[in-house]
mmCIF file of C-alpha atoms in Angstrom:
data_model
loop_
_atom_site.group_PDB
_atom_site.id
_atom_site.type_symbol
_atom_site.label_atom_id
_atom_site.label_comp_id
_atom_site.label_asym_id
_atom_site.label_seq_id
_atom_site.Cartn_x
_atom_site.Cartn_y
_atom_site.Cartn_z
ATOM 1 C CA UNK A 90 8.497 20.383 -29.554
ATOM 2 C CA UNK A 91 10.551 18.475 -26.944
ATOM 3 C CA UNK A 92 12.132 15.203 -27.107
ATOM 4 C CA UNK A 93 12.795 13.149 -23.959
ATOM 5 C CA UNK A 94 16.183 10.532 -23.322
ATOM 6 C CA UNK A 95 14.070 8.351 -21.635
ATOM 7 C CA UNK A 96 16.171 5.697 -19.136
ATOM 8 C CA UNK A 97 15.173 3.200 -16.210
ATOM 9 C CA UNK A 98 11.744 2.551 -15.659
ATOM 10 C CA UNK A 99 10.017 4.101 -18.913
ATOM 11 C CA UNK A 100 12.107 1.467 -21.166
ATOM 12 C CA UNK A 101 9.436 -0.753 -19.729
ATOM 13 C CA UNK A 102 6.997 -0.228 -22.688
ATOM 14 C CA UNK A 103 3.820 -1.143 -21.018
ATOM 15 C CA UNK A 104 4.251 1.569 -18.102
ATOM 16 C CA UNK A 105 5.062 4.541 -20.944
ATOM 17 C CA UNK A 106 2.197 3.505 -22.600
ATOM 18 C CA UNK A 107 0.251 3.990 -19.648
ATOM 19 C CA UNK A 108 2.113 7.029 -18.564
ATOM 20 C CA UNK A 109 2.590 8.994 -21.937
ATOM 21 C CA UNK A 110 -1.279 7.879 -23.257
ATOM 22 C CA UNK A 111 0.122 6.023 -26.188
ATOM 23 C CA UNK A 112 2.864 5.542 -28.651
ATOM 24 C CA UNK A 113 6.226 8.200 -28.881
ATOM 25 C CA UNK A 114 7.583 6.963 -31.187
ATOM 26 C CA UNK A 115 11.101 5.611 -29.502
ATOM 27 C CA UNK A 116 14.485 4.575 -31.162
ATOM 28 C CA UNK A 117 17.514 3.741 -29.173
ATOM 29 C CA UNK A 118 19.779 6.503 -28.012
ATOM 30 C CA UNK A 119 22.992 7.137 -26.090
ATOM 31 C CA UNK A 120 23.917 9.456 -23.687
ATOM 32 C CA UNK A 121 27.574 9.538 -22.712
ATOM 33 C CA UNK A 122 29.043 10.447 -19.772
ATOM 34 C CA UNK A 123 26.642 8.977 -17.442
ATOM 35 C CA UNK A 124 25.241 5.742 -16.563
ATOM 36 C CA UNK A 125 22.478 4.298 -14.539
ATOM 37 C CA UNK A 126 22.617 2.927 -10.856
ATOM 38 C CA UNK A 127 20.511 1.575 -8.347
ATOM 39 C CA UNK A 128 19.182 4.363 -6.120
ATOM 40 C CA UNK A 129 20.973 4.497 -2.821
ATOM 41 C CA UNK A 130 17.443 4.740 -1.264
ATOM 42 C CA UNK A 131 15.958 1.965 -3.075
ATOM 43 C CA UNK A 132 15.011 0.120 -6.026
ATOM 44 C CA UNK A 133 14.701 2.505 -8.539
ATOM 45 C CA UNK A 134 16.854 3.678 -10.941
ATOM 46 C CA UNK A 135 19.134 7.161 -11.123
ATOM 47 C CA UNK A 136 22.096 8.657 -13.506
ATOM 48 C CA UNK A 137 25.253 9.179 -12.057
ATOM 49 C CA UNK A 138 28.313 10.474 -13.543
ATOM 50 C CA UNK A 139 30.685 8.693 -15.920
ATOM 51 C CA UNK A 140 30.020 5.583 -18.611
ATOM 52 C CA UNK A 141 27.262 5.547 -21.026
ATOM 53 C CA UNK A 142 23.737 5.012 -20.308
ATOM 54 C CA UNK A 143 21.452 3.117 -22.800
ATOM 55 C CA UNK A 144 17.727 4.448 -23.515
ATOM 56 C CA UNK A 145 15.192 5.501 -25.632
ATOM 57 C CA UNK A 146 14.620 8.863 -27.267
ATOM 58 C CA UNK A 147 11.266 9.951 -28.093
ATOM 59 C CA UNK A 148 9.927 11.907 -31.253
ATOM 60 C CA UNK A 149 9.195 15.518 -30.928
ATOM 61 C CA UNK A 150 6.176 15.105 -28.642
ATOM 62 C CA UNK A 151 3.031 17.307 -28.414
ATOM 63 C CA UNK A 152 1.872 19.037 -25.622
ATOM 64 C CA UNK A 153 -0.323 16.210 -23.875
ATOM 65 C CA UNK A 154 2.281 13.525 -24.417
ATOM 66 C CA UNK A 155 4.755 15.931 -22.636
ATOM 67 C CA UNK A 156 2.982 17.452 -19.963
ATOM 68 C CA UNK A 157 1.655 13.465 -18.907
ATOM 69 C CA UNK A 158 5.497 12.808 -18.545
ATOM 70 C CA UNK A 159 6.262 15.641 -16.640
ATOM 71 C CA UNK A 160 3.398 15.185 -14.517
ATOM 72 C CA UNK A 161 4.440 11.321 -13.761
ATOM 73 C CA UNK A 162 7.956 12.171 -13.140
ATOM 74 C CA UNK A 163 7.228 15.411 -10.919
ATOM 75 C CA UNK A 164 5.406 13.223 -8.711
ATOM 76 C CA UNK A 165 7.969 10.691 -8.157
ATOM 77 C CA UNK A 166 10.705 13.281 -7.429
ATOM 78 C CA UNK A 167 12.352 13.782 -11.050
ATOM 79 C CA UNK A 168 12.621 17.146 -12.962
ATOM 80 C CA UNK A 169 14.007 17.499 -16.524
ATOM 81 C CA UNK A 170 17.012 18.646 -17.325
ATOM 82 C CA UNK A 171 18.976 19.217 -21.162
ATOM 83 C CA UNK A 172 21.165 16.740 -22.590
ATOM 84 C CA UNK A 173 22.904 15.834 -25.869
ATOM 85 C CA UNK A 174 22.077 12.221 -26.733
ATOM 86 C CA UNK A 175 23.694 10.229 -29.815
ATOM 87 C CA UNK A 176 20.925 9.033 -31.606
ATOM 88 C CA UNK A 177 20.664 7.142 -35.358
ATOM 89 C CA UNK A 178 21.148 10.280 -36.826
ATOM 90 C CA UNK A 179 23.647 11.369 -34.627
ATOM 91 C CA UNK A 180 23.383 14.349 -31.640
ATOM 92 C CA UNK A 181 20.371 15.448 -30.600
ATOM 93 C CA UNK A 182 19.036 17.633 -28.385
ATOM 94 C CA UNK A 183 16.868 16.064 -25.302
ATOM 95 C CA UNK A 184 15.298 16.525 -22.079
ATOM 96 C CA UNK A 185 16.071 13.827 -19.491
ATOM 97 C CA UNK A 186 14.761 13.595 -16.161
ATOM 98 C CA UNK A 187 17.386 13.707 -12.903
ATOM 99 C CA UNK A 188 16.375 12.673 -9.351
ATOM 100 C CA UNK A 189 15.980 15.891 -7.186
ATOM 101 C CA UNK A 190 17.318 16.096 -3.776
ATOM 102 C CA UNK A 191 17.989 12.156 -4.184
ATOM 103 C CA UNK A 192 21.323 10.140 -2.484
ATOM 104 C CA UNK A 193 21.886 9.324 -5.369
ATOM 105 C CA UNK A 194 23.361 5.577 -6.436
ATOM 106 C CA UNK A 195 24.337 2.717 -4.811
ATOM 107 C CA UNK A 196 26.848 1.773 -6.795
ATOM 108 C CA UNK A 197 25.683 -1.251 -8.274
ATOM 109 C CA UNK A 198 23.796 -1.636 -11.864
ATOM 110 C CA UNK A 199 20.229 -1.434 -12.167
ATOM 111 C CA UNK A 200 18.337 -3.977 -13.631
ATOM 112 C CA UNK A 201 14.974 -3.414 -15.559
ATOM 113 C CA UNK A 202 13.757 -7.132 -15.901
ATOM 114 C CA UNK A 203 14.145 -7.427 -12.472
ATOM 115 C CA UNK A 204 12.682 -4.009 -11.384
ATOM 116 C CA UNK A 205 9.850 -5.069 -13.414
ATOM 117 C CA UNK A 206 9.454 -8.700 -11.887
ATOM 118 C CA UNK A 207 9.665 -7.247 -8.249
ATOM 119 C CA UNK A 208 8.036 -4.163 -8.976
ATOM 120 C CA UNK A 209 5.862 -4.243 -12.336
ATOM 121 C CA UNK A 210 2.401 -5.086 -11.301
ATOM 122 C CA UNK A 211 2.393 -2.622 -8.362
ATOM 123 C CA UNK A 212 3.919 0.020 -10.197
ATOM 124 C CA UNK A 213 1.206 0.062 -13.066
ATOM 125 C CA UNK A 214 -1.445 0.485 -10.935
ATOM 126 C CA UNK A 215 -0.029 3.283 -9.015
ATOM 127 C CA UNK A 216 0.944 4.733 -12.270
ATOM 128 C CA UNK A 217 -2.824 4.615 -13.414
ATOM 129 C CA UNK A 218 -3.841 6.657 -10.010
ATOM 130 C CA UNK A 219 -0.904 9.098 -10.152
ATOM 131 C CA UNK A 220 -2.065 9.906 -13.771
ATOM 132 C CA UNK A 221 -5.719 10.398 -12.496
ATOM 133 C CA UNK A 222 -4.588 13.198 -10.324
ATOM 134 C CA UNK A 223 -3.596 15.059 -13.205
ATOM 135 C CA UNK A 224 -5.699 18.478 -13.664
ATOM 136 C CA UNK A 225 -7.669 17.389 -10.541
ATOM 137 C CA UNK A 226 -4.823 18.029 -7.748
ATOM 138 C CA UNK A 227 -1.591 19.812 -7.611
ATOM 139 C CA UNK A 228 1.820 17.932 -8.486
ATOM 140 C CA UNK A 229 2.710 18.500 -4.232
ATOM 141 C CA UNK A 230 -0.516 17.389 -3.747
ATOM 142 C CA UNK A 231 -0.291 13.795 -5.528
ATOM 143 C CA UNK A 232 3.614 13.981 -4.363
ATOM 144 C CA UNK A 233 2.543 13.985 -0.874
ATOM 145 C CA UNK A 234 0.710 10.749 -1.013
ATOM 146 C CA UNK A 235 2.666 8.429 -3.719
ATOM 147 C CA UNK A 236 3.872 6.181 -0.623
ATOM 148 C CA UNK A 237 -0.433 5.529 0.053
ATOM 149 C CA UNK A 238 -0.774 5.202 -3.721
ATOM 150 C CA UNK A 239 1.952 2.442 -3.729
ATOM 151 C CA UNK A 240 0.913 1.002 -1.250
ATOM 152 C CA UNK A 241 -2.876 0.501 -2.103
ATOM 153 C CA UNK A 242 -1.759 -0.740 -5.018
ATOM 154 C CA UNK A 243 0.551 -3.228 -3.422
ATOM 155 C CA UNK A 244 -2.866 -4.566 -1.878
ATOM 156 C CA UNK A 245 -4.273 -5.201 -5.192
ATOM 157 C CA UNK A 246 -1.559 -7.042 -6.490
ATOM 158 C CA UNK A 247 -1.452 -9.422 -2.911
ATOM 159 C CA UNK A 248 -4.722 -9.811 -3.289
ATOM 160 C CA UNK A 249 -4.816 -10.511 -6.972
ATOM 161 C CA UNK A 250 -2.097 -13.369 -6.310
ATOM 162 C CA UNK A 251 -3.789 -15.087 -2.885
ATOM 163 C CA UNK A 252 -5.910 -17.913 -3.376
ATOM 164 C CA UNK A 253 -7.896 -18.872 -0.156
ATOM 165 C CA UNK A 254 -9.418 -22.843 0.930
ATOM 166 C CA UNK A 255 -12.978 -22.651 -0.323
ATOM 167 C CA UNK A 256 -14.462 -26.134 0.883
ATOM 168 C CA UNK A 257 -18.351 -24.441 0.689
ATOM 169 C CA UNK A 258 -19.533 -22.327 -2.348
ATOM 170 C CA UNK A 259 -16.375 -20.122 -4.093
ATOM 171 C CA UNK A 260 -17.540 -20.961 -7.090
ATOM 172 C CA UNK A 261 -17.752 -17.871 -9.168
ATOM 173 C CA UNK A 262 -15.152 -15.898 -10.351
ATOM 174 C CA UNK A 263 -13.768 -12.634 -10.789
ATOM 175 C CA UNK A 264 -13.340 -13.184 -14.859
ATOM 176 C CA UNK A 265 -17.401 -14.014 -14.559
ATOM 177 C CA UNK A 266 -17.758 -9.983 -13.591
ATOM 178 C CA UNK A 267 -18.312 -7.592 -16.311
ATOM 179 C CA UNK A 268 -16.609 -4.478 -15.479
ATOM 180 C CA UNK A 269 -18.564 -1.891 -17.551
ATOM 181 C CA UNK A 270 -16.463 1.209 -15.556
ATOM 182 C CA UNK A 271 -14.904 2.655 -12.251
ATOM 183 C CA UNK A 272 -15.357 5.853 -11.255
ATOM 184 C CA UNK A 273 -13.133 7.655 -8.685
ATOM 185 C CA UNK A 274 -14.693 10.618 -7.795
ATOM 186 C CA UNK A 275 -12.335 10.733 -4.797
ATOM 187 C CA UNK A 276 -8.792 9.957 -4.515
ATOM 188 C CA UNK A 277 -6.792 10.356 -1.021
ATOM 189 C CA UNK A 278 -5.618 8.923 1.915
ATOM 190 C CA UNK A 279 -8.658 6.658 1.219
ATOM 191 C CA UNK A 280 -10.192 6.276 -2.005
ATOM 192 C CA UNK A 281 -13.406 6.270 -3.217
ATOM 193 C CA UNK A 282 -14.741 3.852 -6.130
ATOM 194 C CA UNK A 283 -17.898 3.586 -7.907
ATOM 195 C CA UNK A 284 -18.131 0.383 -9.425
ATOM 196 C CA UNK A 285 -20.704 -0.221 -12.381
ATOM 197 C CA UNK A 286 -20.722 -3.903 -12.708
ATOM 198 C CA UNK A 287 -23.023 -7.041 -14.134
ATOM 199 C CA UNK A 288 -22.199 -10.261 -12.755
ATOM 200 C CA UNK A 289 -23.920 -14.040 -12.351
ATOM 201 C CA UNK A 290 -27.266 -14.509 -9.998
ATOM 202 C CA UNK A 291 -27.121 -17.881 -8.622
ATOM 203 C CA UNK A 292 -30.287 -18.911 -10.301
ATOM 204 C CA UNK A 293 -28.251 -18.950 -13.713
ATOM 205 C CA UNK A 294 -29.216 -15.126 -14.491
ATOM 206 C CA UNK A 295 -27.497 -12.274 -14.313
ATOM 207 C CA UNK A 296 -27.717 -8.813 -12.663
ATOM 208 C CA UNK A 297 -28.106 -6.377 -15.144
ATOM 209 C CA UNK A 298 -25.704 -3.506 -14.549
ATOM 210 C CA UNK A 299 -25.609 -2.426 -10.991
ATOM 211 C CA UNK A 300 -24.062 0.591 -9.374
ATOM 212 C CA UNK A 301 -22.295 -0.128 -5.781
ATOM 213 C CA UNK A 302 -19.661 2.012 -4.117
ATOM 214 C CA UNK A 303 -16.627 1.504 -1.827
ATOM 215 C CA UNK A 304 -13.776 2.898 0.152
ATOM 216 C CA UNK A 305 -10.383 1.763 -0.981
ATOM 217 C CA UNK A 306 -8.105 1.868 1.812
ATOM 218 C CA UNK A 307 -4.773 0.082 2.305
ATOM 219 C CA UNK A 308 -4.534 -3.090 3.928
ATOM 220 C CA UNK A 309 -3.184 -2.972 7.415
ATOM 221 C CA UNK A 310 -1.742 -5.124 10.135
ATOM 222 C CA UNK A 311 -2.920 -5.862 13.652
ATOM 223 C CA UNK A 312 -1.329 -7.047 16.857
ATOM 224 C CA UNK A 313 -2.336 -8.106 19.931
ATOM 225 C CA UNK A 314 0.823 -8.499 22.607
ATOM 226 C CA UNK A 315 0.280 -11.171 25.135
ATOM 227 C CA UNK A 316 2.297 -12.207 28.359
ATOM 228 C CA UNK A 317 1.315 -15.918 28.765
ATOM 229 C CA UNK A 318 3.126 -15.232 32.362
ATOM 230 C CA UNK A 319 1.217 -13.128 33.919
ATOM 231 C CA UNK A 320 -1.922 -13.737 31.578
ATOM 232 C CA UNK A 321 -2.672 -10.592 30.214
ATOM 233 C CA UNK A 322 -2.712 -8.427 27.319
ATOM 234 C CA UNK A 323 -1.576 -5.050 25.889
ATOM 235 C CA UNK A 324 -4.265 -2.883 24.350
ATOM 236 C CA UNK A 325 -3.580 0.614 22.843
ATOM 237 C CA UNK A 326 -5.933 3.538 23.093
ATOM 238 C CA UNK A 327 -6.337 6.169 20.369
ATOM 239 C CA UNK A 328 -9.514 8.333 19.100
ATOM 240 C CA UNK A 329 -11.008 6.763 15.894
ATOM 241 C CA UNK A 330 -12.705 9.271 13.643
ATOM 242 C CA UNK A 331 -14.979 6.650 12.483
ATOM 243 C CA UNK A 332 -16.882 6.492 15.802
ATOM 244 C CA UNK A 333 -16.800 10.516 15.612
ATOM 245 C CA UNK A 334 -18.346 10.422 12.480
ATOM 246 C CA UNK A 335 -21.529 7.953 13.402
ATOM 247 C CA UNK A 336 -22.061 10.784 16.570
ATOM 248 C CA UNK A 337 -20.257 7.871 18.763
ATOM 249 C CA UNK A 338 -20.313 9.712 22.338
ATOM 250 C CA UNK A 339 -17.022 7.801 22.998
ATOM 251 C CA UNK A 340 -15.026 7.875 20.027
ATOM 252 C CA UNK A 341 -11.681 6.874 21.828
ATOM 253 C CA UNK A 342 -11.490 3.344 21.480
ATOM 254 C CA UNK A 343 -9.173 0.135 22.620
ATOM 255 C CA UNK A 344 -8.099 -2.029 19.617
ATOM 256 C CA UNK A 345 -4.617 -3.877 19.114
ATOM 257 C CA UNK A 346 -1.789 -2.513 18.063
ATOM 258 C CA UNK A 347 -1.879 -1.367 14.249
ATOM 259 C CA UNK A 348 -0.684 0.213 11.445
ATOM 260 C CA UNK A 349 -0.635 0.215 7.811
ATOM 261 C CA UNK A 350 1.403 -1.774 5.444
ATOM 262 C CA UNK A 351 4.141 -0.140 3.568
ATOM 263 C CA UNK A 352 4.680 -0.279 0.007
ATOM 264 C CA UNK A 353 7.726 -3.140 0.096
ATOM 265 C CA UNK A 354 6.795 -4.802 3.430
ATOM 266 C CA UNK A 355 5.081 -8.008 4.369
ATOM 267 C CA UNK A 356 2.197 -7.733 6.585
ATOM 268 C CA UNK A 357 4.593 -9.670 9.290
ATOM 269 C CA UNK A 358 7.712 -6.902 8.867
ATOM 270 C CA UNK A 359 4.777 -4.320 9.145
ATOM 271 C CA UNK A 360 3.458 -6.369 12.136
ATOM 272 C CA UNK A 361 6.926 -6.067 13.746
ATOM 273 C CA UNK A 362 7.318 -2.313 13.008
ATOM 274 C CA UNK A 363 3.659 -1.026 14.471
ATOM 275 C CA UNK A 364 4.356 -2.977 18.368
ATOM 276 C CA UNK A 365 7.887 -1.186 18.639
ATOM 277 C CA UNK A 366 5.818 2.315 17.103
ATOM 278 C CA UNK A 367 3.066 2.179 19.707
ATOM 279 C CA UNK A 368 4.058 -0.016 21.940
ATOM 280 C CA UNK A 369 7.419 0.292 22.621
ATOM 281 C CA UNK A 370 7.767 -3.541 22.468
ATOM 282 C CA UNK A 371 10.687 -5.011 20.543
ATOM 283 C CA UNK A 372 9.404 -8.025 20.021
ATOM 284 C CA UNK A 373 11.385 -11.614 18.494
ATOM 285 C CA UNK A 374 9.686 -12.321 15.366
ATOM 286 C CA UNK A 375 9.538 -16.196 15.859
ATOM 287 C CA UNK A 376 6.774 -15.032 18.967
ATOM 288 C CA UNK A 377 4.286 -13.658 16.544
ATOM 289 C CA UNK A 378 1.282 -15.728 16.135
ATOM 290 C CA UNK A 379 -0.869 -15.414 13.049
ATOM 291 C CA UNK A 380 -4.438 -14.936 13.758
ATOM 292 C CA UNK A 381 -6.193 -14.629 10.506
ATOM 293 C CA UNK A 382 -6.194 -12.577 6.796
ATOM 294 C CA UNK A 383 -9.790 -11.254 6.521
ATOM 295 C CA UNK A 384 -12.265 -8.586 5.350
ATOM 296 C CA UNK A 385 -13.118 -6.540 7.836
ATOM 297 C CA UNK A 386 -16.508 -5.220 5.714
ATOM 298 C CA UNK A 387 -15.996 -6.182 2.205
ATOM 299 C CA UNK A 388 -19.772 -5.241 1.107
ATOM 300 C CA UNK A 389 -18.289 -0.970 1.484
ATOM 301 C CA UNK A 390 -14.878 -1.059 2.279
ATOM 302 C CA UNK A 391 -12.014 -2.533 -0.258
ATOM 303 C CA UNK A 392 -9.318 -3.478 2.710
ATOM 304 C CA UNK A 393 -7.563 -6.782 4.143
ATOM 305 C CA UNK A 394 -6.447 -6.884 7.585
ATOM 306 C CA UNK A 395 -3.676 -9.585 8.851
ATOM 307 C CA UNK A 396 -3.862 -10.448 12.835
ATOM 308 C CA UNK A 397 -1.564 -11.472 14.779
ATOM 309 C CA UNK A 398 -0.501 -11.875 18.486
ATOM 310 C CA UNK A 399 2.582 -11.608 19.893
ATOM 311 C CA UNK A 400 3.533 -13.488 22.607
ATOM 312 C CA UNK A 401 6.041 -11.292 24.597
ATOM 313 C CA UNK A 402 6.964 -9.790 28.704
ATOM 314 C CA UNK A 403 4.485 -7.046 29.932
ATOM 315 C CA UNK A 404 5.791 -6.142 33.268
ATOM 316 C CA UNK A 405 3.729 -3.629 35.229
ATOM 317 C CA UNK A 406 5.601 -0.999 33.774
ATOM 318 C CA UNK A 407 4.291 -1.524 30.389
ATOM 319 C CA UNK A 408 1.396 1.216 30.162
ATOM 320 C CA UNK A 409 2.076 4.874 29.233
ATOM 321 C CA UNK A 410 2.265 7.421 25.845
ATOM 322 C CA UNK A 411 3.579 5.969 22.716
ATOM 323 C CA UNK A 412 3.327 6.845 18.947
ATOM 324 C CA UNK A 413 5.038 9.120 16.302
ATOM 325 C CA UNK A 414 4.751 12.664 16.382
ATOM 326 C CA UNK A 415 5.645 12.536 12.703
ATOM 327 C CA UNK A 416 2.637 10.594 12.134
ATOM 328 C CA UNK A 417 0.421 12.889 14.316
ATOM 329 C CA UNK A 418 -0.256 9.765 16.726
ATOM 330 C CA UNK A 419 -1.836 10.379 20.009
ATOM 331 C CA UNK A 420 -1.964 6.921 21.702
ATOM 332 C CA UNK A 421 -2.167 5.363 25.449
ATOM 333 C CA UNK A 422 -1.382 1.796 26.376
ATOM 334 C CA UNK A 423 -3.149 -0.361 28.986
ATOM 335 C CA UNK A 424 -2.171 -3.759 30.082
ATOM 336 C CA UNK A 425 -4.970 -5.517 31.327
ATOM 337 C CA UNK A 426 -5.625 -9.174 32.497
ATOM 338 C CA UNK A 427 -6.731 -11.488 29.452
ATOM 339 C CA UNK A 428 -10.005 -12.236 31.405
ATOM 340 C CA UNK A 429 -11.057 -8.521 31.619
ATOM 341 C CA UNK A 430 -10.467 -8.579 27.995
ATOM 342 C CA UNK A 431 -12.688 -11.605 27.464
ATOM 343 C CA UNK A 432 -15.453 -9.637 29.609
ATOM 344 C CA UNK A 433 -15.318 -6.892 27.642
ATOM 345 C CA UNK A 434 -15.693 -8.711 24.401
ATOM 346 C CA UNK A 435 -18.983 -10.068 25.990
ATOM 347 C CA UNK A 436 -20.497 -6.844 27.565
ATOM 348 C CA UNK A 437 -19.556 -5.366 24.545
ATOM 349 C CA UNK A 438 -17.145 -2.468 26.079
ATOM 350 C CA UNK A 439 -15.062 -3.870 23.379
ATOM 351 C CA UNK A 440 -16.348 -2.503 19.795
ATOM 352 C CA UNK A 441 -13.068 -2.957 17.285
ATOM 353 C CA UNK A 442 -13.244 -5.592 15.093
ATOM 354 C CA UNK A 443 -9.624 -6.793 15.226
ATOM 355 C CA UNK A 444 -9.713 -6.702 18.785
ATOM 356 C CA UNK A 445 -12.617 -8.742 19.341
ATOM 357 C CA UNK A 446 -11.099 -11.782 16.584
ATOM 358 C CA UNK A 447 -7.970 -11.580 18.300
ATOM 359 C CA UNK A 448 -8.980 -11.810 21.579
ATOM 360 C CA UNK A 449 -11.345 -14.563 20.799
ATOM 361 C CA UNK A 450 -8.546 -16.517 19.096
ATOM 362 C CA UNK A 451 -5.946 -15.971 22.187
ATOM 363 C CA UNK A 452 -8.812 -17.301 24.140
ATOM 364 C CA UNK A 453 -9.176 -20.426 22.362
ATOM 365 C CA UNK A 454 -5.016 -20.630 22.056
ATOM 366 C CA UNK A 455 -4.549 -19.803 25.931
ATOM 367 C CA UNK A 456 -3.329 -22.935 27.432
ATOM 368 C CA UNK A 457 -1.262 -23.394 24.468
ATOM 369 C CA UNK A 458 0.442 -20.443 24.824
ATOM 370 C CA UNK A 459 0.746 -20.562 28.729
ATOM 371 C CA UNK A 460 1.965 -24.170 28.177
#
């Protein structure tokens, strides 16, 4: 049976336990020669040659212990590789996992307490849905998509951590839900939860253990650029399969500018990033506007959106083809007078949610903006 050197992030004892499935039986071990950095990439942590490196080494561990480790590591881009380790009872024979393909380090120490203060919460729960791909996809498979798993999870935590005015009802919460189970009978781009839940009526009873289900996606930012010059607005244009998927006969739709939010980012940075990706707009980030933070259909769909508009020039040259061809993004830009924005909202040519808020909000904010 193998033993593992373990270093970094899997001294934090609350992610092994997650990751390995319990206890494995770690004592402190040595292994000379190498020492641990910062990631040139990011924060994360990688060996690089010369010092001494500080970890744990595990007991001989069984098959399941060992193939859960692999399985984690795999997916975040490690492999193992054999090492001699000074233990208590002196050298011993151990796997240890190296970065593959990585730039290896920056030079500067790496820091577990802070990893875990910056990182900790998000990490866990991308940890628990990297380890439910196990036997159910390939290790490509759930490699592919660890930047949506992070990020999803990074929406949990923000979400976990926001507190919002209530100044009518709010009363109830989350600790007054009993959780009996989540299911996740489908885990993706999106994911899909079924919840099995009993929580308070209002009448003072409760509900009795209800099923509901939802689509997890991860929360996105919108942007809506505005010339308070000329008056009028950029919109982009991109097919939705959404509208596809409900038979829609037009499926293309105009919305704002939008994107996802990145594992690491703010929903401003993010903000920022889409307008220059599919609009072409690089736009000062003093001019952005904040609209509102909001469900955009909480009773099916676990997601928060953050608005904004960005105030900004839109000269008549403006329109055309944007997007990334890495990110398969087909999308056309218009730049059309607010007004004919505010008539579409009300004949109802206009159908996206963010676009409608936002425009509604710029409409209210007009004279402000124009000054």
């Amino acid at each position: 049976m193998s033993r593992y050197f373990l270093f970094g992030t899997l001294m934090w004892d609350a992610l092994l336990t997650d990751v390995a499935g319990g206890d494995v039986g770690c004592i402190r071990a040595t292994l000379n020669d190498w020492s641990v950095e910062r990631a040139a990439a990011g924060d994360w942590p990688v060996l690089v040659c010369g010092g001494q490196a500080t970890g744990y080494l595990t007991a001989p561990l069984d098959g399941t212990a060992k193939a859960r480790l692999d399985w984690y590591e795999v997916a975040f881009g490690y492999a193992p590789e054999a090492v001699t380790v000074d233990g208590p009872e002196g050298a011993v024979s151990a796997l240890v996992y190296r970065e593959v393909g990585g730039a290896g380090g920056a030079g500067v120490p790496w820091s577990l307490t802070d990893w875990v203060a910056a990182h900790g919460a998000r990490t866990r729960l991308a940890a628990a849905e990297v380890m439910r791909g196990m036997g159910r996809v390939t290790p490509a498979e759930i490699a592919a998509r660890r930047d949506v798993v992070q990020s999803r999870a990074q929406g949990i935590v923000a979400a976990r951590n926001h507190r919002r005015v209530a100044t009518v009802g709010g009363e109830g919460r989350t600790d007054q839900v009993d959780v009996q189970r989540v299911d996740y009978p489908y885990e993706g781009f999106h994911r899909v939860e079924e919840w099995h839940l009993d929580y308070p009526r209002f009448d003072g009873t409760r509900s009795g253990v209800l099923q509901r289900a939802i689509s997890h996606a991860t929360d996105a930012a919108t942007v809506l650029p505005y010339d308070p010059v000329r008056d009028r607005v950029l919109l982009v244009e991109q097919i939705r399969i959404g509208a596809l998927a409900k038979g829609d006969p037009q499926p293309w739709m105009l919305e704002p500018v939008a994107g996802l939010i990145d594992a690491g980012e703010t929903a401003e940075t993010a903000a920022i990033r889409e307008t220059a990706e599919e609009a072409g707009l690089n736009v000062d980030p003093q001019r952005f506007h904040f609209v509102g933070r909001y469900y955009p259909s909480p009773g099916g769909l676990a997601q928060i959106l953050h608005s904004y508009v960005a105030v900004c020039d839109l000269p008549d040259d403006s329109d055309g083809l944007h997007g990334l061809d890495g990110e398969d993004e087909d999308i056309r830009v218009h730049v059309v007078p607010l007004d004919d924005l505010l008539a579409m909202v009300a004949s109802g040519e206009a159908v996206n949610a963010p676009l409608i808020i936002s425009a509604q909000w710029l409409a209210l904010k007009r004279d402000t903006l124009r000054g």
